[in-house]
Short mmCIF file of C-alpha atoms in Angstrom, two decimals:
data_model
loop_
_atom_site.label_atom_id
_atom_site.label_comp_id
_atom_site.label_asym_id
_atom_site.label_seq_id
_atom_site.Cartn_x
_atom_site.Cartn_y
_atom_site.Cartn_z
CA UNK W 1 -64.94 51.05 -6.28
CA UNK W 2 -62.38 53.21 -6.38
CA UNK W 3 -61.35 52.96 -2.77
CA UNK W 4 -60.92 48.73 -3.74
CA UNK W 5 -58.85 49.63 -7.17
CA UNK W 6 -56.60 51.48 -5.03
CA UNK W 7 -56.21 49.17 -2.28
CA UNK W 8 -55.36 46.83 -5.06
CA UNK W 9 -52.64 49.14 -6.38
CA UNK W 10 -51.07 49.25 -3.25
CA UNK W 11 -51.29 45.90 -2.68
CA UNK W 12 -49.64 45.10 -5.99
CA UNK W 13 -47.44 47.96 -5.59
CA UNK W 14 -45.98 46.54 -2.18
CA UNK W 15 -45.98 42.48 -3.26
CA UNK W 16 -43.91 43.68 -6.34
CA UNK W 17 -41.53 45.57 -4.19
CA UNK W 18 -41.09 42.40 -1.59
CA UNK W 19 -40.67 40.43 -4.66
CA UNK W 20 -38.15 42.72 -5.86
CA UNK W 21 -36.22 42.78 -2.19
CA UNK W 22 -36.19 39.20 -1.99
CA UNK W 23 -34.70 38.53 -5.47
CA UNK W 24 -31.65 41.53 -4.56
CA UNK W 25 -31.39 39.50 -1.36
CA UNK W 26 -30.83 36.38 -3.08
CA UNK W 27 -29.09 37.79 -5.22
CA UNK W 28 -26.73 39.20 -3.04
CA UNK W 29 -26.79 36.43 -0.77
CA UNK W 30 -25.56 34.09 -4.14
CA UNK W 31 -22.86 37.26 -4.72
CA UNK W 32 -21.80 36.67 -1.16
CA UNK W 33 -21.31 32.87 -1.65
CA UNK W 34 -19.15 33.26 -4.67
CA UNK W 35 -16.94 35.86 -2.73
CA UNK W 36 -16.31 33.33 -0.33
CA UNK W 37 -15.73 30.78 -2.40
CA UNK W 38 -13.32 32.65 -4.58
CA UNK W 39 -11.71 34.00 -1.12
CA UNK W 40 -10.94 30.32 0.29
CA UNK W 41 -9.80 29.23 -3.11
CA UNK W 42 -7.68 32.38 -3.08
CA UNK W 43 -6.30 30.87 0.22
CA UNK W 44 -5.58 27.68 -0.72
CA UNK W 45 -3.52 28.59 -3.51
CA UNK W 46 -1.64 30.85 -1.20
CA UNK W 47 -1.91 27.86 1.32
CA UNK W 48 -0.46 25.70 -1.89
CA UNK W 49 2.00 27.93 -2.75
CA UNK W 50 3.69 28.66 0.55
CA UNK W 51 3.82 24.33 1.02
CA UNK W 52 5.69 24.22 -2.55
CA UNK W 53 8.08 27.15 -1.25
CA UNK W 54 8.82 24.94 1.86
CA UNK W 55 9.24 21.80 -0.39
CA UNK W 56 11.68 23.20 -2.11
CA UNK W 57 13.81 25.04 0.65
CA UNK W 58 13.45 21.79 2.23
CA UNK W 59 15.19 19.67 -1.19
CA UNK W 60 17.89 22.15 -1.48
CA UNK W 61 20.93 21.04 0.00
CA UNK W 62 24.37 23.07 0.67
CA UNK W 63 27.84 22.15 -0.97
CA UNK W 64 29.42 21.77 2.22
CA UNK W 65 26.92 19.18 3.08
CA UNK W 66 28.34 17.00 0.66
CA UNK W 67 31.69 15.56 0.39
CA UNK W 68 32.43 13.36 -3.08
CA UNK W 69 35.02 10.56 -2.61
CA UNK W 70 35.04 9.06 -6.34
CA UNK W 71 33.57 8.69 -9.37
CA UNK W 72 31.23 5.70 -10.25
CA UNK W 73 29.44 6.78 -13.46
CA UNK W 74 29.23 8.83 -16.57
CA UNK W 75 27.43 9.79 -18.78
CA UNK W 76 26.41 12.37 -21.54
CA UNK W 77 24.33 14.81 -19.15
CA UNK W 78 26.20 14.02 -15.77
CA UNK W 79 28.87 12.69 -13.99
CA UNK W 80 28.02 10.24 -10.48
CA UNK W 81 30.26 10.05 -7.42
CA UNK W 82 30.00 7.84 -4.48
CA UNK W 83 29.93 10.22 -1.22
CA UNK W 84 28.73 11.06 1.98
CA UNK W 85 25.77 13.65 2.98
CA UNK W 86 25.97 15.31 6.66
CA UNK W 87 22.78 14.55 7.98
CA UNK W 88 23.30 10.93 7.00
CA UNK W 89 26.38 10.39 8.45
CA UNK W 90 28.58 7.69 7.36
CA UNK W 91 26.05 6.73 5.10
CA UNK W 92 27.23 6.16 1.39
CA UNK W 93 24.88 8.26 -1.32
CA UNK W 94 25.20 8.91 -4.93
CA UNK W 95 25.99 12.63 -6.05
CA UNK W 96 25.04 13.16 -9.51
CA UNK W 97 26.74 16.79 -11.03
CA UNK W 98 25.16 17.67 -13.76
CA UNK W 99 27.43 18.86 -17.25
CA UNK W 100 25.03 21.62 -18.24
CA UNK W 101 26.30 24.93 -16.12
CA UNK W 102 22.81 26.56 -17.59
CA UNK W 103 21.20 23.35 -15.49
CA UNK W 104 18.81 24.60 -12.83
CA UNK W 105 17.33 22.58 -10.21
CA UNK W 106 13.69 23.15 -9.93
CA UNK W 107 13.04 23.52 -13.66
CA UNK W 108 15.23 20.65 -14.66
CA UNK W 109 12.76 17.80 -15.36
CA UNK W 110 14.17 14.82 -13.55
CA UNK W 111 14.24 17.05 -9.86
CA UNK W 112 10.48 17.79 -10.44
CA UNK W 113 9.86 14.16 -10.70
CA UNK W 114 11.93 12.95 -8.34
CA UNK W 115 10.46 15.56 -5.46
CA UNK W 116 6.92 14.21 -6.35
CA UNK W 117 7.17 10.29 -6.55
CA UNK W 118 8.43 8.01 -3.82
CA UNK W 119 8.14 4.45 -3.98
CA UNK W 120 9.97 1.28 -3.44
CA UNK W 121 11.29 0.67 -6.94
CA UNK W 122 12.34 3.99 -7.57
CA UNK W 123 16.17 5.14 -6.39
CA UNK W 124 15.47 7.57 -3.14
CA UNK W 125 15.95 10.94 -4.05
CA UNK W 126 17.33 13.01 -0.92
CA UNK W 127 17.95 16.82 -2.77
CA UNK W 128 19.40 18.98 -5.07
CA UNK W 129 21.84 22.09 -4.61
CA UNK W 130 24.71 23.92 -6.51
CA UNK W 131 28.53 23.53 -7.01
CA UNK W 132 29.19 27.41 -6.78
CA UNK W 133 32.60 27.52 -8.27
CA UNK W 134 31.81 24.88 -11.16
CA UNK W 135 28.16 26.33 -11.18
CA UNK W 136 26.81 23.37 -11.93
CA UNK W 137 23.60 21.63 -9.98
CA UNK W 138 24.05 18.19 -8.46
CA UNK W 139 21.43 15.56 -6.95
CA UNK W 140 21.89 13.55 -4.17
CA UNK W 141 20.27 9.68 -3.80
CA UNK W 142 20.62 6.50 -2.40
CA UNK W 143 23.96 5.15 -3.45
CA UNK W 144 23.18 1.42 -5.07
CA UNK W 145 26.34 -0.45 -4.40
CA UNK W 146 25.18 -3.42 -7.00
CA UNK W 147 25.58 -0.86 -9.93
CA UNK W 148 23.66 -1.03 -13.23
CA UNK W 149 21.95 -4.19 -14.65
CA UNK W 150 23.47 -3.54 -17.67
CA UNK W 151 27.37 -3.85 -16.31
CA UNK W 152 26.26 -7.14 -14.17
CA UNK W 153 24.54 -8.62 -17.49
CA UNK W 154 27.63 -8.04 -19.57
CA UNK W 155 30.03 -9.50 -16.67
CA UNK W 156 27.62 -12.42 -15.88
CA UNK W 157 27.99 -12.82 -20.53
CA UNK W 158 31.59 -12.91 -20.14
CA UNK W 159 31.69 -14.98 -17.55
CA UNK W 160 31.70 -18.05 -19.26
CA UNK W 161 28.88 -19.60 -17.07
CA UNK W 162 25.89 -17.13 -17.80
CA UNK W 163 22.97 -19.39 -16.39
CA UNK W 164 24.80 -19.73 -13.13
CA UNK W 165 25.68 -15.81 -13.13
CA UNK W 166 22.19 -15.41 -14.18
CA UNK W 167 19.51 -17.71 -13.41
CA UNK W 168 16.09 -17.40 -14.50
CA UNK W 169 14.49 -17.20 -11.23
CA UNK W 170 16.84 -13.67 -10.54
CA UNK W 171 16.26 -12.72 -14.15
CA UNK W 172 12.28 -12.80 -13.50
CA UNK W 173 12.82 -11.18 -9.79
CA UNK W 174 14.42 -8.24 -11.41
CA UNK W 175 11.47 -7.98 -14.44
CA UNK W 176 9.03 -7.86 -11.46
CA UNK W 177 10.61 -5.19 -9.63
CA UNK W 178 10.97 -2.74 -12.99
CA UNK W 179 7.37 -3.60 -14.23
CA UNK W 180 6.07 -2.91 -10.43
CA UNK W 181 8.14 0.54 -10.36
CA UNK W 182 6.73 1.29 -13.98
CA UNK W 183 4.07 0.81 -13.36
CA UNK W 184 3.67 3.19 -10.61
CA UNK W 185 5.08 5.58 -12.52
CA UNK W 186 2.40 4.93 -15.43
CA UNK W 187 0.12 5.29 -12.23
CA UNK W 188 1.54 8.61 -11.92
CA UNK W 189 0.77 9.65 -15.71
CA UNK W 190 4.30 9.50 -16.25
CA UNK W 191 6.45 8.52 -19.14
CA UNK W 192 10.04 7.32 -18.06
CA UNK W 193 11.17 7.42 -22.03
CA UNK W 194 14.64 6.18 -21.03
CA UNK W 195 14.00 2.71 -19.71
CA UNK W 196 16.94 0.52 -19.93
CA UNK W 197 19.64 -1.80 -18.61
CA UNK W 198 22.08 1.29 -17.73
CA UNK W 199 19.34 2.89 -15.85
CA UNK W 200 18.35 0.17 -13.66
CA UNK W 201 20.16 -0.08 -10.49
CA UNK W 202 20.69 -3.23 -7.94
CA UNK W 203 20.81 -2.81 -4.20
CA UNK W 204 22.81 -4.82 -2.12
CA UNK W 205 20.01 -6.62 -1.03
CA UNK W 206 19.43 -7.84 -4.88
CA UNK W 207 16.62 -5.42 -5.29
CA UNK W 208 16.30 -3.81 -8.90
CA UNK W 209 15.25 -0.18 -9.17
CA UNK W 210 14.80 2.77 -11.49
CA UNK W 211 16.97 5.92 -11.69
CA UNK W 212 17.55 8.66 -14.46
CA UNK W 213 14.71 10.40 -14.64
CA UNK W 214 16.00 13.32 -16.99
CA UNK W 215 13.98 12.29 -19.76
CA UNK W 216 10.77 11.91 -18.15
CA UNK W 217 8.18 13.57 -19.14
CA UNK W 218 4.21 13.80 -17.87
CA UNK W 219 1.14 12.23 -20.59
CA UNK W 220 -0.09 15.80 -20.57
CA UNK W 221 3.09 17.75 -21.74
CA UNK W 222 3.48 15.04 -24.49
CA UNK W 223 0.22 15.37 -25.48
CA UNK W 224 0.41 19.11 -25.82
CA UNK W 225 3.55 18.60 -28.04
CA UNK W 226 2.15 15.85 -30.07
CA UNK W 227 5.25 13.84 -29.78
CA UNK W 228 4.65 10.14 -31.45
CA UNK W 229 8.27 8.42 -31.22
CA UNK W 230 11.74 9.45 -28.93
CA UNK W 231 15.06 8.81 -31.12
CA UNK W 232 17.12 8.45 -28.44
CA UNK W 233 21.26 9.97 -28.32
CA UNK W 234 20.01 10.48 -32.67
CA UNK W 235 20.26 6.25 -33.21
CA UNK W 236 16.43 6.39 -34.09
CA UNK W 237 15.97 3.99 -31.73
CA UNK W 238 12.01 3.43 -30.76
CA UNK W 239 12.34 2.87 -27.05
CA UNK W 240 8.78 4.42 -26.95
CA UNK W 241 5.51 4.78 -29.14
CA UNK W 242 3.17 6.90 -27.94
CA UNK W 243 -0.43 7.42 -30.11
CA UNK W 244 -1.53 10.56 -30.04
CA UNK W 245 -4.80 11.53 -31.01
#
């Protein structure tokens, strides 16, 4: 009897140590999963971080790339000149120079926004660099040689014929193309907050599309800030309403 209560200790004695090696393996073997996973996530933020690096070296442009031939535009925040870029040539662009010296070009909202979303009904954004003497940042774009809806509505006003300046059939053309490029930017989670006739430019072809992005702002910063209405240049005027809850 004793002989079998022995046999039985043992028995128990080496089942409970298995048990106890295969839990620490599986344990360890779980261990080594999340080591690995927190390795390749390790990677791909390096892997994210070194393609955001690039992105940006590959935005910034150099002042003597640019050469601006004369001024088309301004406003409170900038100033816009019609110019040329090097690696386009003879190919017209807009160069917008910023008024704020304290201005920089990856932090400065509209940049951010303009690097991330391309699409049709948005004005091309080609880069960003710095006017070293005036240290001031300017962006370069597609130059839209129709200029702003807003100055062709007031000419086509004072024109004395504004139906013919103006039909309806353009007049819906153009509300298409702003509606399509807002809403790709609503697609986006993005607020434009500025929408208006002065920031809507025409291309030669007639197209309408959407510039100024400097007051643009993401549905997840303005729902960190709370922010219900924009008074825009202090005129209280609600451009946009936005519920937060």
């Amino acid at each position: 009897i004793l002989c079998i209560i022995a046999l039985c200790l043992i028995i128990a004695s080496c089942y409970q140590i298995f048990t106890y090696r295969k839990k620490q393996q599986i344990i360890l073997s779980e261990l080594n999963e999340k080591e690995n996973l927190l390795l390749q996530k390790d990677i791909e933020l390096r892997e994210e971080k070194i393609s955001v690096q690039k992105a940006q070296e590959g935005w910034k442009i150099q002042e003597g790339e640019i050469i601006m031939s004369k001024k088309i535009g301004k406003g409170s925040f900038s100033n816009v000149y019609v110019g040329t870029w090097s690696p386009l040539k003879n190919v017209p662009v807009a160069i917008k120079v910023m008024n704020d010296q304290n201005a920089t070009i990856f932090d400065d909202s509209e940049t951010l926004l303009l690097q991330r979303l391309r699409h049709p009904r948005l004005v091309l954004f080609f880069g960003t660099g710095i006017l070293k003497k005036e240290n001031k940042v300017f962006l370069v774009s597609e130059y839209m040689s129709g200029g702003d809806l807003m100055n062709f509505i007031k000419k086509a006003a004072s024109s004395g014929d504004y139906e013919a300046m103006y039909p309806w059939k353009k007049r819906v053309k153009d509300a298409m193309d702003i509606a399509e490029g807002m809403n790709f930017l609503h697609s986006q989670e993005w607020v434009h907050r500025d929408l208006k006739s002065a920031n809507i430019l025409i291309h030669s072809n007639g197209q309408c599309k959407i510039t100024d992005f400097g007051l643009s702002k993401s549905l997840q910063e303005i729902s960190k800030e709370k922010q219900t209405v924009y008074n825009n240049n202090k005129k209280k005027k609600k451009e946009v309403v936005i519920s937060v809850t």
